[in-house]
């Protein structure tokens, strides 16, 4: 035995986390040998060291020991189940100490004990105790084993009132209908079918017939023939029995009212427009677009009858009619209250018109501002041409004409009122152009086209630009000149877009009659898809101050919804439809073409294909 380590017979795992492995006879620590070999070194040693197979680790000292040949032989012998000592012979000849022959003289001549032939007193006492216990009944004799198998009634102790488990779902076989008078061989005459009834019965589908046979009359029971459909009916009855679903469907009783989300009542969300107050009549064709002055006093409408009309909001009086010589696709009033200017899209140009309405100082200052422009010394290459209006156009109110290469379909102002953007019906990268009025300078912000642009919008506060193509809305940062977000609308074709005055939510209308509400901080997918309209949405709009948004559709209705956006970012927006406004007459399958909120009042304007503009208050 190795007595270098004096820790005794203990599990050596106790020293696993210590640098030493025990103590020697002097009481000094025995340190483990340094083991810094990794798996690779171990493998290499295994391959290169010829004595690797006979090297073992001593648990007591932690050192590697190379076994001698004698020790290896000992291990082999023990593995085979042989004796450890080489010189031990397990098959030495046996010496017979006792002979197998019976001798006369015994080996030992000791006389037998007395106790071997006298009855034992201790045993007698034990037996008497056991006899007493059996008499008293303390010890029961063992019952004889009964080999006959025992059967018992499984249902004997069942409660008769409780339905058994496997019969709980029992569905009794459907009973056959008992025969009535019509099945008699001699039915009363009112049960017999007339000729018309017989014809009608033959023409009916078998599933729709009340009777599956024609009642007939016979003289006596002997004259009744065999029933032709007997086997057929028995077979159907068998089918009914074995195809009957033998299982009860557990119905969950849910109150349908609980499934509808709890929305506030519309009357708690007032004010919102409810009734048609004014109709602005005058246009002879469909009114495509609307815009309103920042003061809320004047309304401008553009129509397919090639005119732009200016109305006084409160009286529905047409103040001015401007013939423009083409279909008006879009109008936009400058949102800056100190400038009186309207941008109008007509065919391939954008007209900047001073309507000369309202405060004379205001529209006079606007003209002075436009005339104070000084052209730069050197001509710059521009994608469009800025042309001064002729004398005749100037008298009508037109101040500037921006001529594009293709037809213009939308124009929209930046909130400050100096820049505006136009969308051209084209498939190239020239679809969107941004113009600056004060410098009469236009630029093309995009190098390549990302699809057909439907409409564009400026962010009300931040330098963002929204571009809606058929399926996506891309948000660009104008300062950094990069794409910041791409919103998936989940719609087939976007028609219109509006941004919440707070700037964190936008809504998109689409021609597949969906309205998508996006929370820009939340996700690039719609927060909610509203399918309130039956037909395509043509226009959507937000109110500047009230939590309202509206959508106009080809079904001739304007739906006003309450869209509360909380200042608390953890609260989700609350969207509640509050009113369906009707009034427009469907013309050429077109209904409402544009919707617009009043800048200060909770009023909504809508323009329709019936040539009218309507105000709901």
Coordinates of C-alpha atoms in Angstrom, one line a residue:
X1 CA 0.0 0.0 0.0
X2 CA 1.2 3.5 -1.0
X3 CA 1.6 5.4 2.3
X4 CA 3.0 8.6 0.8
X5 CA -0.5 10.2 1.0
X6 CA -1.9 10.1 4.5
X7 CA -5.5 11.3 3.9
X8 CA -6.9 7.8 4.5
X9 CA -9.8 6.0 2.8
X10 CA -11.8 9.0 1.6
X11 CA -13.3 10.0 -1.8
X12 CA -10.5 11.7 -3.7
X13 CA -13.1 14.0 -5.4
X14 CA -13.1 16.1 -2.3
X15 CA -9.7 17.5 -3.4
X16 CA -11.0 18.2 -7.0
X17 CA -11.0 22.0 -6.7
X18 CA -7.7 22.2 -4.6
X19 CA -4.2 22.5 -5.9
X20 CA -3.0 19.8 -3.6
X21 CA -4.2 16.2 -3.3
X22 CA -3.4 15.3 0.4
X23 CA -0.6 15.4 3.0
X24 CA 2.6 13.3 3.4
X25 CA 3.9 11.8 6.7
X26 CA 5.4 15.2 7.7
X27 CA 2.0 16.9 7.2
X28 CA 3.2 18.8 4.2
X29 CA 0.8 19.2 1.2
X30 CA 1.3 16.9 -1.8
X31 CA 0.7 19.1 -4.8
X32 CA -0.9 17.8 -7.9
X33 CA 1.4 17.5 -11.0
X34 CA 0.7 20.4 -13.4
X35 CA -1.8 19.3 -16.1
X36 CA -1.9 21.8 -18.9
X37 CA -2.4 19.4 -21.7
X38 CA -5.5 19.9 -23.9
X39 CA -7.3 17.3 -25.9
X40 CA -5.0 17.8 -28.9
X41 CA -1.8 17.2 -26.8
X42 CA -3.5 14.1 -25.3
X43 CA -4.2 12.8 -28.7
X44 CA -0.7 13.4 -30.0
X45 CA 0.8 11.7 -26.9
X46 CA -1.5 8.8 -27.5
X47 CA -0.3 8.5 -31.0
X48 CA 3.5 9.0 -30.4
X49 CA 4.1 7.5 -26.9
X50 CA 4.6 3.7 -27.2
X51 CA 4.0 3.3 -23.4
X52 CA 0.7 5.3 -23.4
X53 CA -1.4 2.1 -23.1
X54 CA 0.4 1.1 -19.8
X55 CA 0.3 4.5 -18.2
X56 CA -2.3 5.0 -15.5
X57 CA -3.0 7.9 -13.1
X58 CA -2.5 7.3 -9.4
X59 CA -5.6 8.6 -7.7
X60 CA -3.8 9.2 -4.4
X61 CA -0.9 11.3 -5.7
X62 CA -2.3 12.4 -9.1
X63 CA 0.9 11.3 -10.8
X64 CA 1.1 9.2 -14.0
X65 CA 2.6 5.7 -13.4
X66 CA 4.0 3.4 -16.0
X67 CA 3.1 -0.2 -15.1
X68 CA 5.8 -2.9 -15.1
X69 CA 5.5 -6.1 -17.1
X70 CA 4.6 -8.0 -13.9
X71 CA 1.9 -5.6 -13.0
X72 CA 0.4 -5.8 -16.5
X73 CA 0.5 -9.7 -16.3
X74 CA -1.3 -9.4 -12.9
X75 CA -4.0 -7.3 -14.5
X76 CA -4.5 -9.7 -17.4
X77 CA -4.7 -12.6 -15.0
X78 CA -7.3 -10.9 -12.9
X79 CA -9.3 -10.0 -16.0
X80 CA -9.4 -13.6 -17.0
X81 CA -10.6 -14.6 -13.5
X82 CA -7.4 -16.4 -12.5
X83 CA -5.5 -16.2 -9.2
X84 CA -3.2 -13.2 -8.6
X85 CA -0.2 -15.3 -7.6
X86 CA 1.6 -16.9 -10.5
X87 CA 2.9 -19.8 -8.5
X88 CA -0.4 -20.8 -6.9
X89 CA -1.7 -24.1 -8.3
X90 CA -5.5 -24.5 -7.9
X91 CA -5.4 -28.1 -9.0
X92 CA -3.1 -29.7 -6.3
X93 CA -3.9 -33.3 -5.4
X94 CA -6.5 -33.6 -2.6
X95 CA -5.6 -35.4 0.6
X96 CA -8.4 -37.6 2.0
X97 CA -8.5 -36.8 5.7
X98 CA -11.6 -39.1 6.2
X99 CA -11.8 -42.4 4.4
X100 CA -14.9 -43.3 2.5
X101 CA -14.8 -46.8 4.0
X102 CA -16.7 -47.2 7.3
X103 CA -14.3 -48.2 10.0
X104 CA -15.0 -50.1 13.2
X105 CA -13.5 -47.4 15.4
X106 CA -15.0 -44.0 15.3
X107 CA -12.7 -41.0 14.6
X108 CA -13.6 -39.4 17.9
X109 CA -14.6 -41.5 20.8
X110 CA -16.5 -38.9 22.8
X111 CA -19.6 -40.2 24.6
X112 CA -23.0 -38.7 23.5
X113 CA -24.6 -35.9 25.4
X114 CA -27.3 -36.5 27.9
X115 CA -29.4 -33.8 26.2
X116 CA -29.5 -35.8 23.0
X117 CA -31.9 -38.4 24.5
X118 CA -33.8 -36.4 27.3
X119 CA -36.9 -34.3 26.3
X120 CA -36.1 -30.6 26.4
X121 CA -37.7 -28.5 29.0
X122 CA -37.3 -25.2 27.1
X123 CA -39.1 -26.7 24.1
X124 CA -41.8 -28.0 26.3
X125 CA -42.4 -24.5 27.7
X126 CA -42.5 -23.0 24.2
X127 CA -45.1 -25.6 23.0
X128 CA -47.3 -25.0 26.1
X129 CA -47.3 -21.3 25.4
X130 CA -48.3 -21.8 21.7
X131 CA -51.1 -24.3 22.8
X132 CA -52.4 -21.6 25.3
X133 CA -52.4 -18.9 22.5
X134 CA -54.3 -21.2 20.1
X135 CA -56.9 -21.9 22.9
X136 CA -57.4 -18.2 23.6
X137 CA -57.8 -17.5 19.9
X138 CA -54.7 -15.3 19.7
X139 CA -53.2 -17.5 17.0
X140 CA -55.5 -18.5 14.1
X141 CA -54.7 -21.6 12.2
X142 CA -54.0 -21.0 8.5
X143 CA -57.0 -21.3 6.3
X144 CA -56.7 -23.9 3.5
X145 CA -56.0 -22.2 0.1
X146 CA -59.0 -22.1 -2.3
X147 CA -57.8 -22.7 -5.8
X148 CA -61.1 -21.9 -7.5
X149 CA -61.0 -18.5 -9.4
X150 CA -63.2 -15.7 -8.0
X151 CA -65.4 -13.7 -10.3
X152 CA -67.3 -10.6 -9.2
X153 CA -69.9 -8.3 -10.6
X154 CA -68.1 -5.2 -12.0
X155 CA -71.1 -3.0 -11.9
X156 CA -72.5 -4.2 -8.5
X157 CA -71.5 -1.1 -6.5
X158 CA -72.3 1.4 -9.3
X159 CA -74.5 4.3 -8.3
X160 CA -77.7 3.7 -10.4
X161 CA -78.3 7.5 -10.9
X162 CA -74.8 8.3 -12.3
X163 CA -74.5 7.7 -16.1
X164 CA -71.8 5.2 -16.8
X165 CA -68.7 6.7 -18.5
X166 CA -69.0 4.9 -21.8
X167 CA -72.7 5.6 -22.0
X168 CA -72.4 9.3 -21.3
X169 CA -72.0 10.0 -25.0
X170 CA -74.6 7.5 -26.0
X171 CA -76.8 8.7 -28.9
X172 CA -79.9 6.5 -29.2
X173 CA -80.6 5.2 -32.7
X174 CA -83.0 7.5 -34.7
X175 CA -86.5 6.2 -34.6
X176 CA -88.3 5.6 -37.9
X177 CA -91.4 7.6 -38.6
X178 CA -94.5 5.6 -38.0
X179 CA -96.7 5.0 -41.1
X180 CA -99.7 7.4 -41.5
X181 CA -103.0 7.2 -43.4
X182 CA -101.3 7.9 -46.7
X183 CA -99.4 4.6 -46.4
X184 CA -102.6 2.5 -46.1
X185 CA -103.6 0.2 -48.9
X186 CA -107.0 1.9 -49.0
X187 CA -106.3 5.5 -47.9
X188 CA -109.1 8.1 -47.6
X189 CA -109.6 9.8 -51.0
X190 CA -108.2 13.1 -49.7
X191 CA -104.7 11.4 -49.4
X192 CA -104.6 10.3 -53.0
X193 CA -102.8 12.6 -55.5
X194 CA -104.5 14.2 -58.4
X195 CA -102.9 14.2 -61.9
X196 CA -101.4 17.6 -61.5
X197 CA -100.0 16.7 -58.1
X198 CA -98.5 13.5 -59.5
X199 CA -96.8 15.4 -62.3
X200 CA -95.5 18.0 -59.8
X201 CA -94.2 15.1 -57.6
X202 CA -92.4 13.5 -60.5
X203 CA -90.7 16.7 -61.5
X204 CA -89.4 17.4 -57.9
X205 CA -86.0 16.4 -56.8
X206 CA -86.1 13.3 -54.6
X207 CA -84.7 15.2 -51.6
X208 CA -87.4 17.9 -51.9
X209 CA -90.4 15.5 -52.0
X210 CA -92.6 15.5 -48.9
X211 CA -93.5 11.8 -49.6
X212 CA -91.1 9.4 -51.1
X213 CA -93.9 7.3 -52.6
X214 CA -97.2 7.9 -54.3
X215 CA -100.2 6.8 -52.2
X216 CA -102.3 4.1 -54.0
X217 CA -105.7 2.5 -53.5
X218 CA -106.3 -1.3 -53.6
X219 CA -109.5 -3.3 -53.4
X220 CA -108.3 -5.6 -50.7
X221 CA -105.1 -6.6 -48.9
X222 CA -104.6 -9.6 -51.2
X223 CA -104.4 -7.3 -54.2
X224 CA -101.5 -5.3 -52.7
X225 CA -98.3 -6.2 -54.7
X226 CA -94.8 -6.5 -53.1
X227 CA -93.2 -3.1 -52.2
X228 CA -90.7 -2.3 -54.9
X229 CA -88.5 0.0 -52.8
X230 CA -88.3 -2.4 -49.8
X231 CA -84.6 -3.5 -50.1
X232 CA -83.7 0.1 -51.0
X233 CA -85.3 1.5 -47.9
X234 CA -83.9 -1.2 -45.6
X235 CA -80.4 -0.4 -47.0
X236 CA -80.9 3.3 -46.3
X237 CA -82.1 2.5 -42.8
X238 CA -78.9 0.5 -42.2
X239 CA -76.8 3.4 -43.5
X240 CA -78.7 5.8 -41.2
X241 CA -77.9 3.6 -38.2
X242 CA -74.2 2.9 -38.8
X243 CA -73.3 6.3 -40.2
X244 CA -75.0 8.2 -37.4
X245 CA -72.3 10.2 -35.6
X246 CA -72.3 8.6 -32.1
X247 CA -70.7 11.5 -30.4
X248 CA -72.1 14.5 -28.7
X249 CA -70.6 17.7 -29.7
X250 CA -70.1 19.9 -26.7
X251 CA -71.3 23.4 -27.5
X252 CA -69.6 26.2 -25.8
X253 CA -72.2 28.7 -24.8
X254 CA -70.6 32.1 -25.6
X255 CA -72.7 35.2 -25.5
X256 CA -72.2 36.8 -28.9
X257 CA -72.2 40.2 -27.3
X258 CA -69.0 39.3 -25.5
X259 CA -67.1 38.8 -28.8
X260 CA -67.7 42.4 -30.0
X261 CA -65.0 44.7 -28.7
X262 CA -66.2 47.3 -26.2
X263 CA -66.2 50.6 -28.0
X264 CA -67.3 53.9 -26.6
X265 CA -70.7 55.2 -27.8
X266 CA -70.6 57.7 -30.6
X267 CA -72.4 60.3 -28.6
X268 CA -69.6 60.3 -26.1
X269 CA -67.1 61.1 -28.9
X270 CA -68.8 64.3 -30.2
X271 CA -68.3 66.7 -32.0
X272 CA -68.3 65.1 -35.4
X273 CA -70.3 66.0 -38.6
X274 CA -73.7 64.3 -38.7
X275 CA -76.0 66.3 -41.1
X276 CA -75.8 67.7 -44.6
X277 CA -75.8 71.5 -44.2
X278 CA -75.0 72.9 -47.7
X279 CA -74.7 71.8 -51.3
X280 CA -72.4 73.7 -53.6
X281 CA -74.0 73.4 -57.1
X282 CA -72.5 74.8 -60.3
X283 CA -70.1 72.2 -61.8
X284 CA -71.5 70.4 -64.8
X285 CA -69.3 67.3 -64.5
X286 CA -67.7 65.3 -61.8
X287 CA -65.8 67.2 -59.1
X288 CA -62.4 65.5 -58.7
X289 CA -60.7 67.6 -56.0
X290 CA -61.2 70.0 -53.2
X291 CA -59.0 72.3 -51.1
X292 CA -59.7 74.9 -48.5
X293 CA -58.0 78.2 -47.4
X294 CA -56.1 78.1 -44.1
X295 CA -58.7 80.5 -42.7
X296 CA -61.5 78.2 -43.5
X297 CA -63.4 80.9 -45.3
X298 CA -62.9 79.9 -49.0
X299 CA -63.2 76.6 -50.8
X300 CA -61.8 75.7 -54.2
X301 CA -63.0 72.8 -56.3
X302 CA -61.6 71.4 -59.6
X303 CA -63.8 69.5 -62.1
X304 CA -63.9 67.6 -65.3
X305 CA -65.9 70.5 -66.9
X306 CA -62.5 72.2 -67.3
X307 CA -63.2 74.9 -64.6
X308 CA -62.0 75.7 -61.1
X309 CA -64.6 77.3 -58.8
X310 CA -64.0 79.3 -55.7
X311 CA -66.8 79.2 -53.1
X312 CA -67.6 81.0 -49.9
X313 CA -67.9 78.2 -47.3
X314 CA -70.7 79.7 -45.1
X315 CA -73.1 80.7 -48.0
X316 CA -72.3 78.2 -50.7
X317 CA -72.0 81.1 -53.1
X318 CA -69.6 80.7 -56.1
X319 CA -67.3 83.7 -55.9
X320 CA -65.3 83.0 -59.0
X321 CA -65.1 80.6 -61.9
X322 CA -61.7 80.1 -63.6
X323 CA -61.8 78.2 -66.9
X324 CA -58.5 76.4 -67.3
X325 CA -58.9 74.6 -70.6
X326 CA -58.4 71.0 -69.3
X327 CA -59.5 68.4 -66.8
X328 CA -58.5 69.5 -63.2
X329 CA -56.8 66.6 -61.5
X330 CA -55.8 68.2 -58.2
X331 CA -56.0 71.6 -56.4
X332 CA -54.1 72.6 -53.3
X333 CA -54.4 75.9 -51.3
X334 CA -51.2 77.1 -49.8
X335 CA -51.2 76.3 -46.1
X336 CA -49.3 79.5 -45.1
X337 CA -52.0 81.9 -43.8
X338 CA -49.9 85.0 -45.0
X339 CA -50.0 83.9 -48.6
X340 CA -53.0 83.7 -50.9
X341 CA -52.0 81.2 -53.5
X342 CA -53.6 78.0 -55.0
X343 CA -51.8 75.3 -57.1
X344 CA -53.9 73.7 -59.8
X345 CA -53.0 70.6 -61.9
X346 CA -54.2 70.9 -65.5
X347 CA -53.0 68.4 -68.1
X348 CA -49.2 68.9 -68.3
X349 CA -48.8 72.0 -66.2
X350 CA -49.3 73.3 -62.6
X351 CA -50.9 76.8 -62.4
X352 CA -50.2 79.0 -59.4
X353 CA -53.3 81.2 -59.1
X354 CA -53.9 84.2 -56.8
X355 CA -57.7 84.0 -56.3
X356 CA -57.8 87.6 -55.0
X357 CA -60.4 86.7 -52.3
X358 CA -60.7 88.0 -48.8
X359 CA -58.2 90.5 -47.3
X360 CA -56.9 92.9 -50.0
X361 CA -53.6 93.4 -48.1
X362 CA -53.0 89.7 -48.1
X363 CA -53.5 89.0 -51.7
X364 CA -51.7 92.2 -52.6
X365 CA -48.7 91.2 -50.6
X366 CA -48.7 87.8 -52.3
X367 CA -48.5 89.5 -55.8
X368 CA -45.6 91.7 -54.5
X369 CA -43.8 88.6 -53.2
X370 CA -44.1 86.9 -56.6
X371 CA -43.0 90.0 -58.5
X372 CA -39.9 90.6 -56.3
X373 CA -38.3 87.5 -57.8
X374 CA -34.9 88.2 -59.4
X375 CA -33.7 85.7 -62.0
X376 CA -30.2 84.2 -61.4
X377 CA -27.3 85.3 -63.8
X378 CA -26.8 81.9 -65.3
X379 CA -29.5 79.6 -66.4
X380 CA -29.8 76.3 -64.5
X381 CA -31.0 73.1 -66.1
X382 CA -34.4 72.2 -64.7
X383 CA -36.7 69.2 -65.3
X384 CA -39.6 71.7 -65.8
X385 CA -40.2 75.2 -67.2
X386 CA -41.3 78.2 -65.1
X387 CA -43.3 80.5 -67.3
X388 CA -44.8 83.9 -66.3
X389 CA -48.6 84.2 -67.1
X390 CA -49.7 86.2 -70.1
X391 CA -51.7 89.4 -69.7
X392 CA -55.0 87.5 -70.3
X393 CA -54.2 84.8 -67.8
X394 CA -53.0 87.4 -65.3
X395 CA -56.3 89.1 -65.4
X396 CA -58.0 85.8 -64.5
X397 CA -55.6 85.3 -61.5
X398 CA -53.0 83.0 -62.9
X399 CA -49.5 84.2 -61.9
X400 CA -47.1 81.3 -62.8
X401 CA -47.3 78.2 -65.0
X402 CA -44.9 75.3 -64.3
X403 CA -44.8 73.2 -67.5
X404 CA -44.1 69.5 -67.1
X405 CA -43.2 66.9 -69.7
X406 CA -46.2 64.6 -69.0
X407 CA -49.6 65.0 -67.5
X408 CA -49.6 66.0 -63.8
X409 CA -52.0 64.1 -61.5
X410 CA -51.3 65.5 -58.0
X411 CA -49.9 68.6 -56.3
X412 CA -49.3 69.1 -52.5
X413 CA -47.8 71.9 -50.4
X414 CA -45.2 71.7 -47.7
X415 CA -46.5 73.1 -44.4
X416 CA -44.3 76.3 -44.5
X417 CA -45.9 77.2 -47.9
X418 CA -42.7 77.7 -50.0
X419 CA -42.1 74.2 -51.4
X420 CA -44.7 72.0 -53.2
X421 CA -44.4 68.6 -54.8
X422 CA -46.1 67.4 -58.0
X423 CA -46.7 63.8 -59.3
X424 CA -46.5 63.1 -63.0
X425 CA -48.2 60.2 -64.8
X426 CA -45.0 58.6 -66.0
X427 CA -43.1 55.4 -65.3
X428 CA -39.5 56.9 -65.2
X429 CA -37.6 58.5 -62.3
X430 CA -39.2 61.8 -63.1
X431 CA -42.5 60.9 -61.5
X432 CA -42.0 63.1 -58.4
X433 CA -40.7 66.7 -58.6
X434 CA -40.2 69.2 -55.7
X435 CA -40.5 72.9 -56.5
X436 CA -39.6 76.0 -54.6
X437 CA -41.8 79.0 -55.3
X438 CA -39.6 81.8 -54.0
X439 CA -36.6 80.8 -56.2
X440 CA -38.6 79.3 -59.1
X441 CA -36.5 76.3 -58.9
X442 CA -37.5 72.6 -59.4
X443 CA -35.6 69.4 -58.7
X444 CA -36.0 65.7 -59.2
X445 CA -35.3 64.0 -55.8
X446 CA -35.1 60.4 -57.0
X447 CA -32.5 58.7 -59.2
X448 CA -34.5 55.7 -60.1
X449 CA -38.2 54.7 -60.2
X450 CA -39.6 52.4 -57.5
X451 CA -43.0 51.8 -59.2
X452 CA -46.0 53.8 -60.1
X453 CA -46.3 56.7 -57.7
X454 CA -50.0 57.2 -56.6
X455 CA -49.6 60.2 -54.3
X456 CA -47.0 62.1 -52.2
X457 CA -47.2 64.0 -48.9
X458 CA -44.9 66.2 -46.8
X459 CA -44.6 65.5 -43.1
X460 CA -46.3 68.3 -41.1
X461 CA -43.4 68.9 -38.7
X462 CA -40.3 66.8 -39.5
X463 CA -38.3 66.8 -42.8
X464 CA -39.9 63.6 -44.1
X465 CA -41.5 62.9 -47.4
X466 CA -44.1 60.2 -48.0
X467 CA -44.3 58.5 -51.4
X468 CA -47.2 56.0 -52.0
X469 CA -46.7 53.5 -54.8
X470 CA -49.3 50.8 -55.6
X471 CA -48.5 48.6 -52.6
X472 CA -46.0 50.4 -50.4
X473 CA -45.6 53.7 -48.7
X474 CA -41.9 54.8 -48.6
X475 CA -40.8 57.4 -46.1
X476 CA -37.7 59.5 -47.1
X477 CA -35.7 61.8 -44.9
X478 CA -35.1 64.9 -46.9
X479 CA -32.2 66.2 -44.8
X480 CA -30.2 62.9 -44.9
X481 CA -31.5 62.1 -48.4
X482 CA -32.2 58.4 -47.5
X483 CA -35.1 56.0 -47.2
X484 CA -36.0 55.6 -43.5
X485 CA -39.1 53.3 -43.7
X486 CA -41.0 51.2 -46.1
X487 CA -44.6 50.5 -45.0
X488 CA -46.4 47.4 -46.3
X489 CA -50.1 48.4 -46.9
X490 CA -51.5 44.9 -47.3
X491 CA -53.7 46.5 -50.1
X492 CA -53.7 45.7 -53.8
X493 CA -53.7 49.3 -55.0
X494 CA -53.3 52.4 -52.8
X495 CA -55.5 55.4 -53.9
X496 CA -54.9 58.1 -51.3
X497 CA -53.0 58.9 -48.2
X498 CA -53.3 61.3 -45.3
X499 CA -51.1 62.1 -42.3
X500 CA -52.2 62.8 -38.7
X501 CA -51.3 66.4 -37.6
X502 CA -49.1 64.8 -34.9
X503 CA -47.1 63.2 -37.6
X504 CA -46.8 59.7 -36.1
X505 CA -49.8 58.0 -37.8
X506 CA -50.9 57.8 -41.4
X507 CA -53.9 56.4 -43.2
X508 CA -54.1 54.9 -46.7
X509 CA -57.2 54.3 -48.7
X510 CA -57.1 51.7 -51.4
X511 CA -59.2 50.6 -54.5
X512 CA -59.9 47.2 -52.8
X513 CA -62.1 49.0 -50.3
X514 CA -59.7 48.9 -47.3
X515 CA -58.4 51.7 -45.1
X516 CA -55.1 51.0 -43.4
X517 CA -54.0 52.9 -40.3
X518 CA -50.3 52.9 -39.6
X519 CA -48.6 53.7 -36.4
X520 CA -45.1 54.7 -37.6
X521 CA -43.5 54.1 -34.2
X522 CA -45.1 50.7 -33.9
X523 CA -44.6 48.7 -37.1
X524 CA -44.2 48.9 -40.9
X525 CA -47.4 46.8 -41.1
X526 CA -50.9 48.3 -40.6
X527 CA -52.0 48.7 -37.0
X528 CA -55.6 48.2 -38.2
X529 CA -57.3 47.5 -41.5
X530 CA -60.8 48.9 -41.7
X531 CA -63.2 47.4 -44.2
X532 CA -66.2 49.7 -43.7
X533 CA -66.8 50.6 -47.4
X534 CA -68.4 48.3 -50.0
X535 CA -66.5 49.8 -52.9
X536 CA -63.2 51.5 -53.7
X537 CA -61.9 54.3 -51.5
X538 CA -61.1 57.4 -53.5
X539 CA -59.9 59.8 -50.7
X540 CA -59.0 59.9 -47.0
X541 CA -58.5 62.9 -44.7
X542 CA -57.5 63.8 -41.2
X543 CA -58.8 66.8 -39.2
X544 CA -56.2 69.3 -38.1
X545 CA -57.4 69.7 -34.5
X546 CA -60.2 67.2 -33.7
X547 CA -59.5 63.4 -33.4
X548 CA -61.4 62.7 -36.6
X549 CA -60.6 61.1 -39.9
X550 CA -62.9 60.5 -43.0
X551 CA -62.9 58.3 -46.0
X552 CA -64.9 58.8 -49.3
X553 CA -65.8 55.8 -51.5
X554 CA -67.5 54.9 -54.8
X555 CA -70.4 53.5 -52.8
X556 CA -71.5 57.2 -52.4
X557 CA -70.8 57.5 -48.7
X558 CA -68.4 59.3 -46.4
X559 CA -67.6 57.4 -43.2
X560 CA -66.4 59.6 -40.4
X561 CA -64.3 57.8 -37.7
X562 CA -63.0 58.9 -34.3
X563 CA -59.2 58.3 -34.2
X564 CA -57.8 59.2 -30.8
X565 CA -54.1 59.3 -30.6
X566 CA -52.9 59.5 -27.0
X567 CA -49.9 61.6 -26.0
X568 CA -49.0 58.6 -23.9
X569 CA -47.0 56.4 -26.3
X570 CA -48.0 53.2 -24.5
X571 CA -51.7 53.7 -25.4
X572 CA -52.8 52.3 -28.7
X573 CA -54.8 54.6 -31.0
X574 CA -58.6 54.2 -30.5
X575 CA -60.4 53.9 -33.9
X576 CA -64.2 54.1 -33.7
X577 CA -66.5 54.6 -36.8
X578 CA -69.1 57.2 -35.7
X579 CA -71.1 58.2 -38.7
X580 CA -72.0 57.3 -42.3
X581 CA -72.8 60.4 -44.3
X582 CA -74.9 59.9 -47.4
X583 CA -76.1 62.4 -50.0
X584 CA -74.1 61.9 -53.2
X585 CA -75.9 60.3 -56.1
X586 CA -73.9 57.5 -57.9
X587 CA -73.0 58.7 -61.4
X588 CA -71.1 56.4 -63.9
X589 CA -70.5 54.0 -61.0
X590 CA -68.5 56.7 -59.2
X591 CA -69.5 58.1 -55.8
X592 CA -67.4 60.4 -53.6
X593 CA -64.1 61.5 -55.2
X594 CA -62.6 63.7 -52.5
X595 CA -63.1 64.4 -48.8
X596 CA -61.7 67.3 -46.8
X597 CA -62.1 68.6 -43.3
X598 CA -62.6 72.3 -42.4
X599 CA -59.3 73.6 -40.7
X600 CA -61.0 74.7 -37.5
X601 CA -64.6 73.4 -37.3
X602 CA -65.6 69.7 -37.1
X603 CA -67.1 69.9 -40.6
X604 CA -66.4 67.7 -43.6
X605 CA -66.6 68.6 -47.3
X606 CA -67.1 65.9 -50.0
X607 CA -67.1 66.2 -53.8
X608 CA -68.9 63.7 -55.9
X609 CA -69.3 62.4 -59.4
X610 CA -72.8 64.0 -59.4
X611 CA -71.2 67.5 -59.9
X612 CA -71.8 68.7 -56.4
X613 CA -69.8 69.6 -53.3
X614 CA -71.5 68.9 -50.0
X615 CA -70.8 70.2 -46.5
X616 CA -71.7 68.1 -43.5
X617 CA -71.7 69.8 -40.1

